[in-house]
PDB file of C-alpha atoms and ligand atoms in Angstrom:
ATOM      1  CA  MET A  19       0.000   0.000   0.000  1.00  0.00           C
ATOM      2  CA  ILE A  20       1.336   3.454  -0.921  1.00  0.00           C
ATOM      3  CA  ASN A  21       1.409   5.914   1.988  1.00  0.00           C
ATOM      4  CA  LEU A  22       0.630   9.523   1.115  1.00  0.00           C
ATOM      5  CA  ARG A  23       1.329  12.626   3.215  1.00  0.00           C
ATOM      6  CA  LYS A  24      -2.260  13.845   2.759  1.00  0.00           C
ATOM      7  CA  PRO A  25      -5.549  11.945   2.606  1.00  0.00           C
ATOM      8  CA  LEU A  26      -6.619  11.113  -0.950  1.00  0.00           C
ATOM      9  CA  ILE A  27     -10.260  11.590  -1.960  1.00  0.00           C
ATOM     10  CA  LEU A  28     -11.618  10.163  -5.194  1.00  0.00           C
ATOM     11  CA  ALA A  29     -14.512  12.382  -6.278  1.00  0.00           C
ATOM     12  CA  SER A  30     -16.105   9.856  -8.611  1.00  0.00           C
ATOM     13  CA  ASN A  31     -19.071   7.495  -8.738  1.00  0.00           C
ATOM     14  CA  SER A  32     -17.368   5.330 -11.334  1.00  0.00           C
ATOM     15  CA  PRO A  33     -16.769   1.757 -10.128  1.00  0.00           C
ATOM     16  CA  ARG A  34     -13.978   1.417 -12.738  1.00  0.00           C
ATOM     17  CA  ARG A  35     -12.079   4.399 -11.337  1.00  0.00           C
ATOM     18  CA  LYS A  36     -12.444   3.028  -7.816  1.00  0.00           C
ATOM     19  CA  GLN A  37     -11.118  -0.351  -8.949  1.00  0.00           C
ATOM     20  CA  LEU A  38      -8.177   1.098 -10.899  1.00  0.00           C
ATOM     21  CA  LEU A  39      -7.092   3.421  -8.087  1.00  0.00           C
ATOM     22  CA  THR A  40      -7.319   0.545  -5.584  1.00  0.00           C
ATOM     23  CA  ASP A  41      -5.405  -1.830  -7.861  1.00  0.00           C
ATOM     24  CA  SER A  42      -2.638   0.750  -8.307  1.00  0.00           C
ATOM     25  CA  GLY A  43      -1.970   0.676  -4.570  1.00  0.00           C
ATOM     26  CA  PHE A  44      -3.629   3.809  -3.197  1.00  0.00           C
ATOM     27  CA  ALA A  45      -5.798   4.075  -0.105  1.00  0.00           C
ATOM     28  CA  PHE A  46      -8.559   6.665  -0.477  1.00  0.00           C
ATOM     29  CA  THR A  47     -12.080   7.609   0.414  1.00  0.00           C
ATOM     30  CA  ILE A  48     -14.875   8.522  -1.989  1.00  0.00           C
ATOM     31  CA  ASP A  49     -16.789  11.778  -1.817  1.00  0.00           C
ATOM     32  CA  VAL A  50     -18.933  12.976  -4.709  1.00  0.00           C
ATOM     33  CA  LYS A  51     -20.732  16.296  -5.000  1.00  0.00           C
ATOM     34  CA  PRO A  52     -23.258  16.990  -7.777  1.00  0.00           C
ATOM     35  CA  THR A  53     -21.714  18.841 -10.732  1.00  0.00           C
ATOM     36  CA  ASP A  54     -22.976  20.469 -13.880  1.00  0.00           C
ATOM     37  CA  GLU A  55     -21.401  18.394 -16.677  1.00  0.00           C
ATOM     38  CA  SER A  56     -22.384  20.709 -19.537  1.00  0.00           C
ATOM     39  CA  PHE A  57     -19.710  22.473 -21.587  1.00  0.00           C
ATOM     40  CA  PRO A  58     -19.569  25.444 -23.992  1.00  0.00           C
ATOM     41  CA  ALA A  59     -20.699  24.477 -27.505  1.00  0.00           C
ATOM     42  CA  ASP A  60     -17.622  26.096 -29.093  1.00  0.00           C
ATOM     43  CA  LEU A  61     -15.115  24.247 -26.925  1.00  0.00           C
ATOM     44  CA  PRO A  62     -12.708  22.135 -29.056  1.00  0.00           C
ATOM     45  CA  ALA A  63     -13.609  18.439 -28.669  1.00  0.00           C
ATOM     46  CA  LYS A  64     -10.173  17.519 -27.307  1.00  0.00           C
ATOM     47  CA  ASP A  65     -10.628  20.017 -24.423  1.00  0.00           C
ATOM     48  CA  VAL A  66     -14.071  18.841 -23.256  1.00  0.00           C
ATOM     49  CA  ALA A  67     -12.895  16.135 -20.825  1.00  0.00           C
ATOM     50  CA  ALA A  68     -10.487  18.571 -19.103  1.00  0.00           C
ATOM     51  CA  TYR A  69     -13.208  21.211 -18.851  1.00  0.00           C
ATOM     52  CA  ILE A  70     -15.740  18.841 -17.248  1.00  0.00           C
ATOM     53  CA  CYS A  71     -13.059  17.368 -14.997  1.00  0.00           C
ATOM     54  CA  GLU A  72     -12.236  20.836 -13.638  1.00  0.00           C
ATOM     55  CA  GLN A  73     -15.949  21.474 -13.099  1.00  0.00           C
ATOM     56  CA  LYS A  74     -16.066  18.279 -11.020  1.00  0.00           C
ATOM     57  CA  ALA A  75     -13.066  19.515  -8.963  1.00  0.00           C
ATOM     58  CA  ALA A  76     -14.249  23.147  -8.640  1.00  0.00           C
ATOM     59  CA  VAL A  77     -16.965  22.202  -6.141  1.00  0.00           C
ATOM     60  CA  PHE A  78     -14.219  20.922  -3.786  1.00  0.00           C
ATOM     61  CA  VAL A  79     -11.888  23.965  -3.904  1.00  0.00           C
ATOM     62  CA  ASP A  80     -12.990  25.369  -0.530  1.00  0.00           C
ATOM     63  CA  ASP A  81     -12.736  21.910   0.992  1.00  0.00           C
ATOM     64  CA  SER A  82      -9.261  20.971  -0.296  1.00  0.00           C
ATOM     65  CA  MET A  83      -6.934  22.210   2.467  1.00  0.00           C
ATOM     66  CA  GLY A  84      -4.616  19.413   3.556  1.00  0.00           C
ATOM     67  CA  LYS A  85      -6.283  16.944   1.172  1.00  0.00           C
ATOM     68  CA  ILE A  86      -5.757  15.626  -2.345  1.00  0.00           C
ATOM     69  CA  ILE A  87      -8.955  15.527  -4.400  1.00  0.00           C
ATOM     70  CA  LEU A  88      -8.907  13.516  -7.623  1.00  0.00           C
ATOM     71  CA  THR A  89     -11.513  13.884 -10.373  1.00  0.00           C
ATOM     72  CA  ALA A  90     -11.655  12.403 -13.873  1.00  0.00           C
ATOM     73  CA  ASP A  91     -13.753  12.603 -16.997  1.00  0.00           C
ATOM     74  CA  THR A  92     -13.857  10.473 -20.132  1.00  0.00           C
ATOM     75  CA  VAL A  93     -15.256  11.387 -23.531  1.00  0.00           C
ATOM     76  CA  VAL A  94     -15.199   9.541 -26.837  1.00  0.00           C
ATOM     77  CA  ILE A  95     -14.594  11.564 -30.011  1.00  0.00           C
ATOM     78  CA  ALA A  96     -15.787   9.823 -33.168  1.00  0.00           C
ATOM     79  CA  GLU A  97     -16.194  11.476 -36.579  1.00  0.00           C
ATOM     80  CA  ASN A  98     -15.834  14.877 -34.880  1.00  0.00           C
ATOM     81  CA  ARG A  99     -18.716  14.117 -32.532  1.00  0.00           C
ATOM     82  CA  ILE A 100     -18.440  13.959 -28.780  1.00  0.00           C
ATOM     83  CA  LEU A 101     -20.028  10.806 -27.434  1.00  0.00           C
ATOM     84  CA  GLY A 102     -20.983  10.802 -23.784  1.00  0.00           C
ATOM     85  CA  LYS A 103     -23.164   8.208 -22.102  1.00  0.00           C
ATOM     86  CA  PRO A 104     -26.020   6.890 -24.263  1.00  0.00           C
ATOM     87  CA  ALA A 105     -29.516   7.735 -23.043  1.00  0.00           C
ATOM     88  CA  ASP A 106     -31.022   4.437 -24.224  1.00  0.00           C
ATOM     89  CA  ALA A 107     -30.424   1.309 -26.314  1.00  0.00           C
ATOM     90  CA  ALA A 108     -31.181   3.111 -29.584  1.00  0.00           C
ATOM     91  CA  GLU A 109     -28.560   5.761 -28.901  1.00  0.00           C
ATOM     92  CA  ALA A 110     -26.047   3.118 -27.778  1.00  0.00           C
ATOM     93  CA  PHE A 111     -26.652   1.262 -31.059  1.00  0.00           C
ATOM     94  CA  GLU A 112     -26.149   4.451 -33.059  1.00  0.00           C
ATOM     95  CA  MET A 113     -22.846   5.201 -31.270  1.00  0.00           C
ATOM     96  CA  LEU A 114     -21.424   1.712 -31.818  1.00  0.00           C
ATOM     97  CA  ARG A 115     -22.524   1.710 -35.465  1.00  0.00           C
ATOM     98  CA  LEU A 116     -20.743   5.064 -35.913  1.00  0.00           C
ATOM     99  CA  MET A 117     -17.491   3.624 -34.493  1.00  0.00           C
ATOM    100  CA  SER A 118     -17.695   0.295 -36.363  1.00  0.00           C
ATOM    101  CA  GLY A 119     -14.841  -0.237 -38.858  1.00  0.00           C
ATOM    102  CA  LYS A 120     -13.200   3.055 -37.875  1.00  0.00           C
ATOM    103  CA  THR A 121     -10.784   4.752 -35.542  1.00  0.00           C
ATOM    104  CA  HIS A 122     -11.923   6.996 -32.688  1.00  0.00           C
ATOM    105  CA  ASP A 123     -10.239   8.796 -29.811  1.00  0.00           C
ATOM    106  CA  VAL A 124     -10.914   8.407 -26.107  1.00  0.00           C
ATOM    107  CA  VAL A 125      -9.839  11.354 -23.969  1.00  0.00           C
ATOM    108  CA  THR A 126      -9.655  11.001 -20.215  1.00  0.00           C
ATOM    109  CA  ALA A 127      -8.696  14.009 -18.115  1.00  0.00           C
ATOM    110  CA  VAL A 128      -7.697  13.939 -14.462  1.00  0.00           C
ATOM    111  CA  THR A 129      -7.593  16.882 -12.087  1.00  0.00           C
ATOM    112  CA  ILE A 130      -5.548  16.854  -8.908  1.00  0.00           C
ATOM    113  CA  LEU A 131      -6.688  19.505  -6.447  1.00  0.00           C
ATOM    114  CA  THR A 132      -4.803  20.228  -3.255  1.00  0.00           C
ATOM    115  CA  ASP A 133      -4.795  23.304  -0.979  1.00  0.00           C
ATOM    116  CA  GLY A 134      -6.954  25.186  -3.495  1.00  0.00           C
ATOM    117  CA  GLN A 135      -4.560  24.530  -6.427  1.00  0.00           C
ATOM    118  CA  MET A 136      -5.698  22.488  -9.442  1.00  0.00           C
ATOM    119  CA  GLU A 137      -3.659  20.677 -12.041  1.00  0.00           C
ATOM    120  CA  THR A 138      -5.369  18.971 -14.979  1.00  0.00           C
ATOM    121  CA  ILE A 139      -3.820  16.542 -17.454  1.00  0.00           C
ATOM    122  CA  SER A 140      -5.540  15.046 -20.489  1.00  0.00           C
ATOM    123  CA  ASP A 141      -4.529  11.761 -22.057  1.00  0.00           C
ATOM    124  CA  THR A 142      -5.727  10.392 -25.400  1.00  0.00           C
ATOM    125  CA  ALA A 143      -5.902   6.840 -26.693  1.00  0.00           C
ATOM    126  CA  THR A 144      -6.821   5.937 -30.261  1.00  0.00           C
ATOM    127  CA  VAL A 145      -8.983   2.855 -30.684  1.00  0.00           C
ATOM    128  CA  TYR A 146      -9.798   0.854 -33.830  1.00  0.00           C
ATOM    129  CA  PHE A 147     -12.993  -1.217 -33.938  1.00  0.00           C
ATOM    130  CA  ARG A 148     -13.298  -3.849 -36.688  1.00  0.00           C
ATOM    131  CA  GLU A 149     -16.548  -3.878 -38.672  1.00  0.00           C
ATOM    132  CA  LEU A 150     -19.272  -4.822 -36.155  1.00  0.00           C
ATOM    133  CA  ALA A 151     -22.405  -6.706 -37.269  1.00  0.00           C
ATOM    134  CA  ASP A 152     -25.762  -5.248 -36.194  1.00  0.00           C
ATOM    135  CA  SER A 153     -26.431  -8.533 -34.359  1.00  0.00           C
ATOM    136  CA  GLU A 154     -23.156  -8.184 -32.413  1.00  0.00           C
ATOM    137  CA  ILE A 155     -23.977  -4.596 -31.409  1.00  0.00           C
ATOM    138  CA  SER A 156     -27.476  -5.618 -30.271  1.00  0.00           C
ATOM    139  CA  TYR A 157     -26.145  -8.641 -28.365  1.00  0.00           C
ATOM    140  CA  TYR A 158     -23.587  -6.485 -26.533  1.00  0.00           C
ATOM    141  CA  ILE A 159     -26.118  -3.789 -25.583  1.00  0.00           C
ATOM    142  CA  GLU A 160     -28.546  -6.436 -24.348  1.00  0.00           C
ATOM    143  CA  GLN A 161     -25.902  -8.333 -22.338  1.00  0.00           C
ATOM    144  CA  CYS A 162     -23.808  -5.498 -20.908  1.00  0.00           C
ATOM    145  CA  LYS A 163     -26.160  -2.489 -20.849  1.00  0.00           C
ATOM    146  CA  PRO A 164     -23.384   0.084 -21.413  1.00  0.00           C
ATOM    147  CA  PHE A 165     -25.510   3.112 -20.448  1.00  0.00           C
ATOM    148  CA  ASP A 166     -23.026   4.291 -17.832  1.00  0.00           C
ATOM    149  CA  LYS A 167     -20.123   4.358 -20.288  1.00  0.00           C
ATOM    150  CA  ALA A 168     -18.894   7.116 -22.579  1.00  0.00           C
ATOM    151  CA  GLY A 169     -19.317   6.009 -26.203  1.00  0.00           C
ATOM    152  CA  ALA A 170     -21.579   3.109 -25.124  1.00  0.00           C
ATOM    153  CA  TYR A 171     -18.802   0.574 -24.678  1.00  0.00           C
ATOM    154  CA  GLY A 172     -16.374  -0.804 -22.163  1.00  0.00           C
ATOM    155  CA  VAL A 173     -12.944  -1.726 -23.514  1.00  0.00           C
ATOM    156  CA  GLN A 174     -12.862  -4.269 -20.661  1.00  0.00           C
ATOM    157  CA  GLU A 175     -16.144  -5.911 -21.779  1.00  0.00           C
ATOM    158  CA  TRP A 176     -17.201  -8.355 -24.511  1.00  0.00           C
ATOM    159  CA  ILE A 177     -17.265  -5.789 -27.322  1.00  0.00           C
ATOM    160  CA  GLY A 178     -13.798  -4.535 -26.393  1.00  0.00           C
ATOM    161  CA  MET A 179     -12.395  -8.048 -26.183  1.00  0.00           C
ATOM    162  CA  THR A 180     -13.870  -9.206 -29.482  1.00  0.00           C
ATOM    163  CA  GLY A 181     -14.176  -5.998 -31.496  1.00  0.00           C
ATOM    164  CA  ILE A 182     -11.099  -3.872 -30.844  1.00  0.00           C
ATOM    165  CA  GLU A 183      -8.197  -4.665 -33.155  1.00  0.00           C
ATOM    166  CA  ARG A 184      -5.764  -1.904 -32.240  1.00  0.00           C
ATOM    167  CA  ILE A 185      -5.143   0.600 -29.481  1.00  0.00           C
ATOM    168  CA  GLU A 186      -2.591   3.364 -29.470  1.00  0.00           C
ATOM    169  CA  GLY A 187      -2.192   4.716 -25.963  1.00  0.00           C
ATOM    170  CA  SER A 188      -3.119   3.438 -22.522  1.00  0.00           C
ATOM    171  CA  PHE A 189      -5.801   0.770 -22.038  1.00  0.00           C
ATOM    172  CA  TYR A 190      -6.580   2.378 -18.665  1.00  0.00           C
ATOM    173  CA  THR A 191      -7.129   5.794 -20.232  1.00  0.00           C
ATOM    174  CA  ILE A 192      -9.906   4.143 -22.279  1.00  0.00           C
ATOM    175  CA  MET A 193     -11.291   2.471 -19.151  1.00  0.00           C
ATOM    176  CA  GLY A 194     -11.568   5.849 -17.415  1.00  0.00           C
ATOM    177  CA  LEU A 195      -8.383   6.550 -15.440  1.00  0.00           C
ATOM    178  CA  PRO A 196      -4.874   7.108 -16.885  1.00  0.00           C
ATOM    179  CA  VAL A 197      -3.229   5.328 -13.985  1.00  0.00           C
ATOM    180  CA  HIS A 198       0.312   5.963 -15.255  1.00  0.00           C
ATOM    181  CA  ILE A 199      -0.318   9.730 -15.048  1.00  0.00           C
ATOM    182  CA  VAL A 200      -2.101   9.603 -11.686  1.00  0.00           C
ATOM    183  CA  TYR A 201       0.818   7.631 -10.219  1.00  0.00           C
ATOM    184  CA  GLN A 202       3.423  10.161 -11.430  1.00  0.00           C
ATOM    185  CA  LYS A 203       1.360  13.127 -10.250  1.00  0.00           C
ATOM    186  CA  LEU A 204       0.847  11.625  -6.796  1.00  0.00           C
ATOM    187  CA  LYS A 205       4.564  10.778  -6.382  1.00  0.00           C
ATOM    188  CA  PRO A 206       5.426  14.160  -4.796  1.00  0.00           C
ATOM    189  CA  PHE A 207       2.944  13.266  -2.017  1.00  0.00           C
ATOM    190  CA  PHE A 208       4.500   9.871  -1.242  1.00  0.00           C
ATOM    191  CA  ARG A 209       5.658   9.521   2.353  1.00  0.00           C
ATOM    192  CA  ASP A 210       9.396   8.609   2.368  1.00  0.00           C
TER     193      ASP A 210
HETATM  194  C1  TTP B  16     -14.812   4.303 -23.175  1.00  0.00           C
HETATM  195  C2  TTP B  16     -15.023   3.637 -21.839  1.00  0.00           C
HETATM  196  C3  TTP B  16     -15.627   4.299 -20.780  1.00  0.00           C
HETATM  197  N1  TTP B  16     -15.808   3.679 -19.593  1.00  0.00           N
HETATM  198  C4  TTP B  16     -16.449   4.391 -18.461  1.00  0.00           C
HETATM  199  C5  TTP B  16     -15.475   5.138 -17.571  1.00  0.00           C
HETATM  200  C6  TTP B  16     -16.375   6.121 -16.880  1.00  0.00           C
HETATM  201  O1  TTP B  16     -16.918   5.498 -15.715  1.00  0.00           O
HETATM  202  C7  TTP B  16     -17.493   6.372 -17.893  1.00  0.00           C
HETATM  203  C8  TTP B  16     -17.411   7.768 -18.468  1.00  0.00           C
HETATM  204  O2  TTP B  16     -18.213   8.633 -17.740  1.00  0.00           O
HETATM  205  P1  TTP B  16     -17.678   9.856 -16.895  1.00  0.00           P
HETATM  206  O3  TTP B  16     -18.706  10.939 -16.997  1.00  0.00           O
HETATM  207  O4  TTP B  16     -16.268  10.193 -17.264  1.00  0.00           O
HETATM  208  O5  TTP B  16     -17.619   9.295 -15.397  1.00  0.00           O
HETATM  209  P2  TTP B  16     -18.772   8.732 -14.455  1.00  0.00           P
HETATM  210  O6  TTP B  16     -20.027   9.515 -14.599  1.00  0.00           O
HETATM  211  O7  TTP B  16     -18.869   7.234 -14.652  1.00  0.00           O
HETATM  212  O8  TTP B  16     -18.165   8.953 -13.017  1.00  0.00           O
HETATM  213  P3  TTP B  16     -17.829  10.346 -12.267  1.00  0.00           P
HETATM  214  O9  TTP B  16     -18.265  11.500 -13.131  1.00  0.00           O
HETATM  215  O10 TTP B  16     -18.549  10.288 -10.961  1.00  0.00           O
HETATM  216  O11 TTP B  16     -16.317  10.289 -12.089  1.00  0.00           O
HETATM  217  O12 TTP B  16     -17.322   5.409 -18.924  1.00  0.00           O
HETATM  218  C9  TTP B  16     -15.408   2.353 -19.395  1.00  0.00           C
HETATM  219  O13 TTP B  16     -15.590   1.778 -18.328  1.00  0.00           O
HETATM  220  N2  TTP B  16     -14.794   1.693 -20.416  1.00  0.00           N
HETATM  221  C10 TTP B  16     -14.575   2.259 -21.630  1.00  0.00           C
HETATM  222  O14 TTP B  16     -14.017   1.601 -22.532  1.00  0.00           O
END
Protein backbone atom coordinates (compact mmCIF):
# COMPACT_ATOMS: atom_id res chain seq x y z
CA MET A 1 0.00 0.00 0.00
CA ILE A 2 1.34 3.45 -0.92
CA ASN A 3 1.41 5.91 1.99
CA LEU A 4 0.63 9.52 1.11
CA ARG A 5 1.33 12.63 3.22
CA LYS A 6 -2.26 13.84 2.76
CA PRO A 7 -5.55 11.94 2.61
CA LEU A 8 -6.62 11.11 -0.95
CA ILE A 9 -10.26 11.59 -1.96
CA LEU A 10 -11.62 10.16 -5.19
CA ALA A 11 -14.51 12.38 -6.28
CA SER A 12 -16.10 9.86 -8.61
CA ASN A 13 -19.07 7.49 -8.74
CA SER A 14 -17.37 5.33 -11.33
CA PRO A 15 -16.77 1.76 -10.13
CA ARG A 16 -13.98 1.42 -12.74
CA ARG A 17 -12.08 4.40 -11.34
CA LYS A 18 -12.44 3.03 -7.82
CA GLN A 19 -11.12 -0.35 -8.95
CA LEU A 20 -8.18 1.10 -10.90
CA LEU A 21 -7.09 3.42 -8.09
CA THR A 22 -7.32 0.55 -5.58
CA ASP A 23 -5.40 -1.83 -7.86
CA SER A 24 -2.64 0.75 -8.31
CA GLY A 25 -1.97 0.68 -4.57
CA PHE A 26 -3.63 3.81 -3.20
CA ALA A 27 -5.80 4.07 -0.10
CA PHE A 28 -8.56 6.67 -0.48
CA THR A 29 -12.08 7.61 0.41
CA ILE A 30 -14.88 8.52 -1.99
CA ASP A 31 -16.79 11.78 -1.82
CA VAL A 32 -18.93 12.98 -4.71
CA LYS A 33 -20.73 16.30 -5.00
CA PRO A 34 -23.26 16.99 -7.78
CA THR A 35 -21.71 18.84 -10.73
CA ASP A 36 -22.98 20.47 -13.88
CA GLU A 37 -21.40 18.39 -16.68
CA SER A 38 -22.38 20.71 -19.54
CA PHE A 39 -19.71 22.47 -21.59
CA PRO A 40 -19.57 25.44 -23.99
CA ALA A 41 -20.70 24.48 -27.50
CA ASP A 42 -17.62 26.10 -29.09
CA LEU A 43 -15.12 24.25 -26.92
CA PRO A 44 -12.71 22.13 -29.06
CA ALA A 45 -13.61 18.44 -28.67
CA LYS A 46 -10.17 17.52 -27.31
CA ASP A 47 -10.63 20.02 -24.42
CA VAL A 48 -14.07 18.84 -23.26
CA ALA A 49 -12.89 16.13 -20.82
CA ALA A 50 -10.49 18.57 -19.10
CA TYR A 51 -13.21 21.21 -18.85
CA ILE A 52 -15.74 18.84 -17.25
CA CYS A 53 -13.06 17.37 -15.00
CA GLU A 54 -12.24 20.84 -13.64
CA GLN A 55 -15.95 21.47 -13.10
CA LYS A 56 -16.07 18.28 -11.02
CA ALA A 57 -13.07 19.52 -8.96
CA ALA A 58 -14.25 23.15 -8.64
CA VAL A 59 -16.97 22.20 -6.14
CA PHE A 60 -14.22 20.92 -3.79
CA VAL A 61 -11.89 23.97 -3.90
CA ASP A 62 -12.99 25.37 -0.53
CA ASP A 63 -12.74 21.91 0.99
CA SER A 64 -9.26 20.97 -0.30
CA MET A 65 -6.93 22.21 2.47
CA GLY A 66 -4.62 19.41 3.56
CA LYS A 67 -6.28 16.94 1.17
CA ILE A 68 -5.76 15.63 -2.34
CA ILE A 69 -8.96 15.53 -4.40
CA LEU A 70 -8.91 13.52 -7.62
CA THR A 71 -11.51 13.88 -10.37
CA ALA A 72 -11.66 12.40 -13.87
CA ASP A 73 -13.75 12.60 -17.00
CA THR A 74 -13.86 10.47 -20.13
CA VAL A 75 -15.26 11.39 -23.53
CA VAL A 76 -15.20 9.54 -26.84
CA ILE A 77 -14.59 11.56 -30.01
CA ALA A 78 -15.79 9.82 -33.17
CA GLU A 79 -16.19 11.48 -36.58
CA ASN A 80 -15.83 14.88 -34.88
CA ARG A 81 -18.72 14.12 -32.53
CA ILE A 82 -18.44 13.96 -28.78
CA LEU A 83 -20.03 10.81 -27.43
CA GLY A 84 -20.98 10.80 -23.78
CA LYS A 85 -23.16 8.21 -22.10
CA PRO A 86 -26.02 6.89 -24.26
CA ALA A 87 -29.52 7.73 -23.04
CA ASP A 88 -31.02 4.44 -24.22
CA ALA A 89 -30.42 1.31 -26.31
CA ALA A 90 -31.18 3.11 -29.58
CA GLU A 91 -28.56 5.76 -28.90
CA ALA A 92 -26.05 3.12 -27.78
CA PHE A 93 -26.65 1.26 -31.06
CA GLU A 94 -26.15 4.45 -33.06
CA MET A 95 -22.85 5.20 -31.27
CA LEU A 96 -21.42 1.71 -31.82
CA ARG A 97 -22.52 1.71 -35.47
CA LEU A 98 -20.74 5.06 -35.91
CA MET A 99 -17.49 3.62 -34.49
CA SER A 100 -17.69 0.30 -36.36
CA GLY A 101 -14.84 -0.24 -38.86
CA LYS A 102 -13.20 3.05 -37.88
CA THR A 103 -10.78 4.75 -35.54
CA HIS A 104 -11.92 7.00 -32.69
CA ASP A 105 -10.24 8.80 -29.81
CA VAL A 106 -10.91 8.41 -26.11
CA VAL A 107 -9.84 11.35 -23.97
CA THR A 108 -9.66 11.00 -20.21
CA ALA A 109 -8.70 14.01 -18.11
CA VAL A 110 -7.70 13.94 -14.46
CA THR A 111 -7.59 16.88 -12.09
CA ILE A 112 -5.55 16.85 -8.91
CA LEU A 113 -6.69 19.51 -6.45
CA THR A 114 -4.80 20.23 -3.26
CA ASP A 115 -4.80 23.30 -0.98
CA GLY A 116 -6.95 25.19 -3.49
CA GLN A 117 -4.56 24.53 -6.43
CA MET A 118 -5.70 22.49 -9.44
CA GLU A 119 -3.66 20.68 -12.04
CA THR A 120 -5.37 18.97 -14.98
CA ILE A 121 -3.82 16.54 -17.45
CA SER A 122 -5.54 15.05 -20.49
CA ASP A 123 -4.53 11.76 -22.06
CA THR A 124 -5.73 10.39 -25.40
CA ALA A 125 -5.90 6.84 -26.69
CA THR A 126 -6.82 5.94 -30.26
CA VAL A 127 -8.98 2.86 -30.68
CA TYR A 128 -9.80 0.85 -33.83
CA PHE A 129 -12.99 -1.22 -33.94
CA ARG A 130 -13.30 -3.85 -36.69
CA GLU A 131 -16.55 -3.88 -38.67
CA LEU A 132 -19.27 -4.82 -36.15
CA ALA A 133 -22.41 -6.71 -37.27
CA ASP A 134 -25.76 -5.25 -36.19
CA SER A 135 -26.43 -8.53 -34.36
CA GLU A 136 -23.16 -8.18 -32.41
CA ILE A 137 -23.98 -4.60 -31.41
CA SER A 138 -27.48 -5.62 -30.27
CA TYR A 139 -26.14 -8.64 -28.37
CA TYR A 140 -23.59 -6.48 -26.53
CA ILE A 141 -26.12 -3.79 -25.58
CA GLU A 142 -28.55 -6.44 -24.35
CA GLN A 143 -25.90 -8.33 -22.34
CA CYS A 144 -23.81 -5.50 -20.91
CA LYS A 145 -26.16 -2.49 -20.85
CA PRO A 146 -23.38 0.08 -21.41
CA PHE A 147 -25.51 3.11 -20.45
CA ASP A 148 -23.03 4.29 -17.83
CA LYS A 149 -20.12 4.36 -20.29
CA ALA A 150 -18.89 7.12 -22.58
CA GLY A 151 -19.32 6.01 -26.20
CA ALA A 152 -21.58 3.11 -25.12
CA TYR A 153 -18.80 0.57 -24.68
CA GLY A 154 -16.37 -0.80 -22.16
CA VAL A 155 -12.94 -1.73 -23.51
CA GLN A 156 -12.86 -4.27 -20.66
CA GLU A 157 -16.14 -5.91 -21.78
CA TRP A 158 -17.20 -8.36 -24.51
CA ILE A 159 -17.26 -5.79 -27.32
CA GLY A 160 -13.80 -4.54 -26.39
CA MET A 161 -12.39 -8.05 -26.18
CA THR A 162 -13.87 -9.21 -29.48
CA GLY A 163 -14.18 -6.00 -31.50
CA ILE A 164 -11.10 -3.87 -30.84
CA GLU A 165 -8.20 -4.67 -33.16
CA ARG A 166 -5.76 -1.90 -32.24
CA ILE A 167 -5.14 0.60 -29.48
CA GLU A 168 -2.59 3.36 -29.47
CA GLY A 169 -2.19 4.72 -25.96
CA SER A 170 -3.12 3.44 -22.52
CA PHE A 171 -5.80 0.77 -22.04
CA TYR A 172 -6.58 2.38 -18.66
CA THR A 173 -7.13 5.79 -20.23
CA ILE A 174 -9.91 4.14 -22.28
CA MET A 175 -11.29 2.47 -19.15
CA GLY A 176 -11.57 5.85 -17.42
CA LEU A 177 -8.38 6.55 -15.44
CA PRO A 178 -4.87 7.11 -16.89
CA VAL A 179 -3.23 5.33 -13.98
CA HIS A 180 0.31 5.96 -15.25
CA ILE A 181 -0.32 9.73 -15.05
CA VAL A 182 -2.10 9.60 -11.69
CA TYR A 183 0.82 7.63 -10.22
CA GLN A 184 3.42 10.16 -11.43
CA LYS A 185 1.36 13.13 -10.25
CA LEU A 186 0.85 11.63 -6.80
CA LYS A 187 4.56 10.78 -6.38
CA PRO A 188 5.43 14.16 -4.80
CA PHE A 189 2.94 13.27 -2.02
CA PHE A 190 4.50 9.87 -1.24
CA ARG A 191 5.66 9.52 2.35
CA ASP A 192 9.40 8.61 2.37
C1 LIG B 1 -14.81 4.30 -23.18
C2 LIG B 1 -15.02 3.64 -21.84
C3 LIG B 1 -15.63 4.30 -20.78
N1 LIG B 1 -15.81 3.68 -19.59
C4 LIG B 1 -16.45 4.39 -18.46
C5 LIG B 1 -15.47 5.14 -17.57
C6 LIG B 1 -16.37 6.12 -16.88
O1 LIG B 1 -16.92 5.50 -15.72
C7 LIG B 1 -17.49 6.37 -17.89
C8 LIG B 1 -17.41 7.77 -18.47
O2 LIG B 1 -18.21 8.63 -17.74
P1 LIG B 1 -17.68 9.86 -16.89
O3 LIG B 1 -18.71 10.94 -17.00
O4 LIG B 1 -16.27 10.19 -17.26
O5 LIG B 1 -17.62 9.29 -15.40
P2 LIG B 1 -18.77 8.73 -14.46
O6 LIG B 1 -20.03 9.52 -14.60
O7 LIG B 1 -18.87 7.23 -14.65
O8 LIG B 1 -18.16 8.95 -13.02
P3 LIG B 1 -17.83 10.35 -12.27
O9 LIG B 1 -18.27 11.50 -13.13
O10 LIG B 1 -18.55 10.29 -10.96
O11 LIG B 1 -16.32 10.29 -12.09
O12 LIG B 1 -17.32 5.41 -18.92
C9 LIG B 1 -15.41 2.35 -19.40
O13 LIG B 1 -15.59 1.78 -18.33
N2 LIG B 1 -14.79 1.69 -20.42
C10 LIG B 1 -14.58 2.26 -21.63
O14 LIG B 1 -14.02 1.60 -22.53
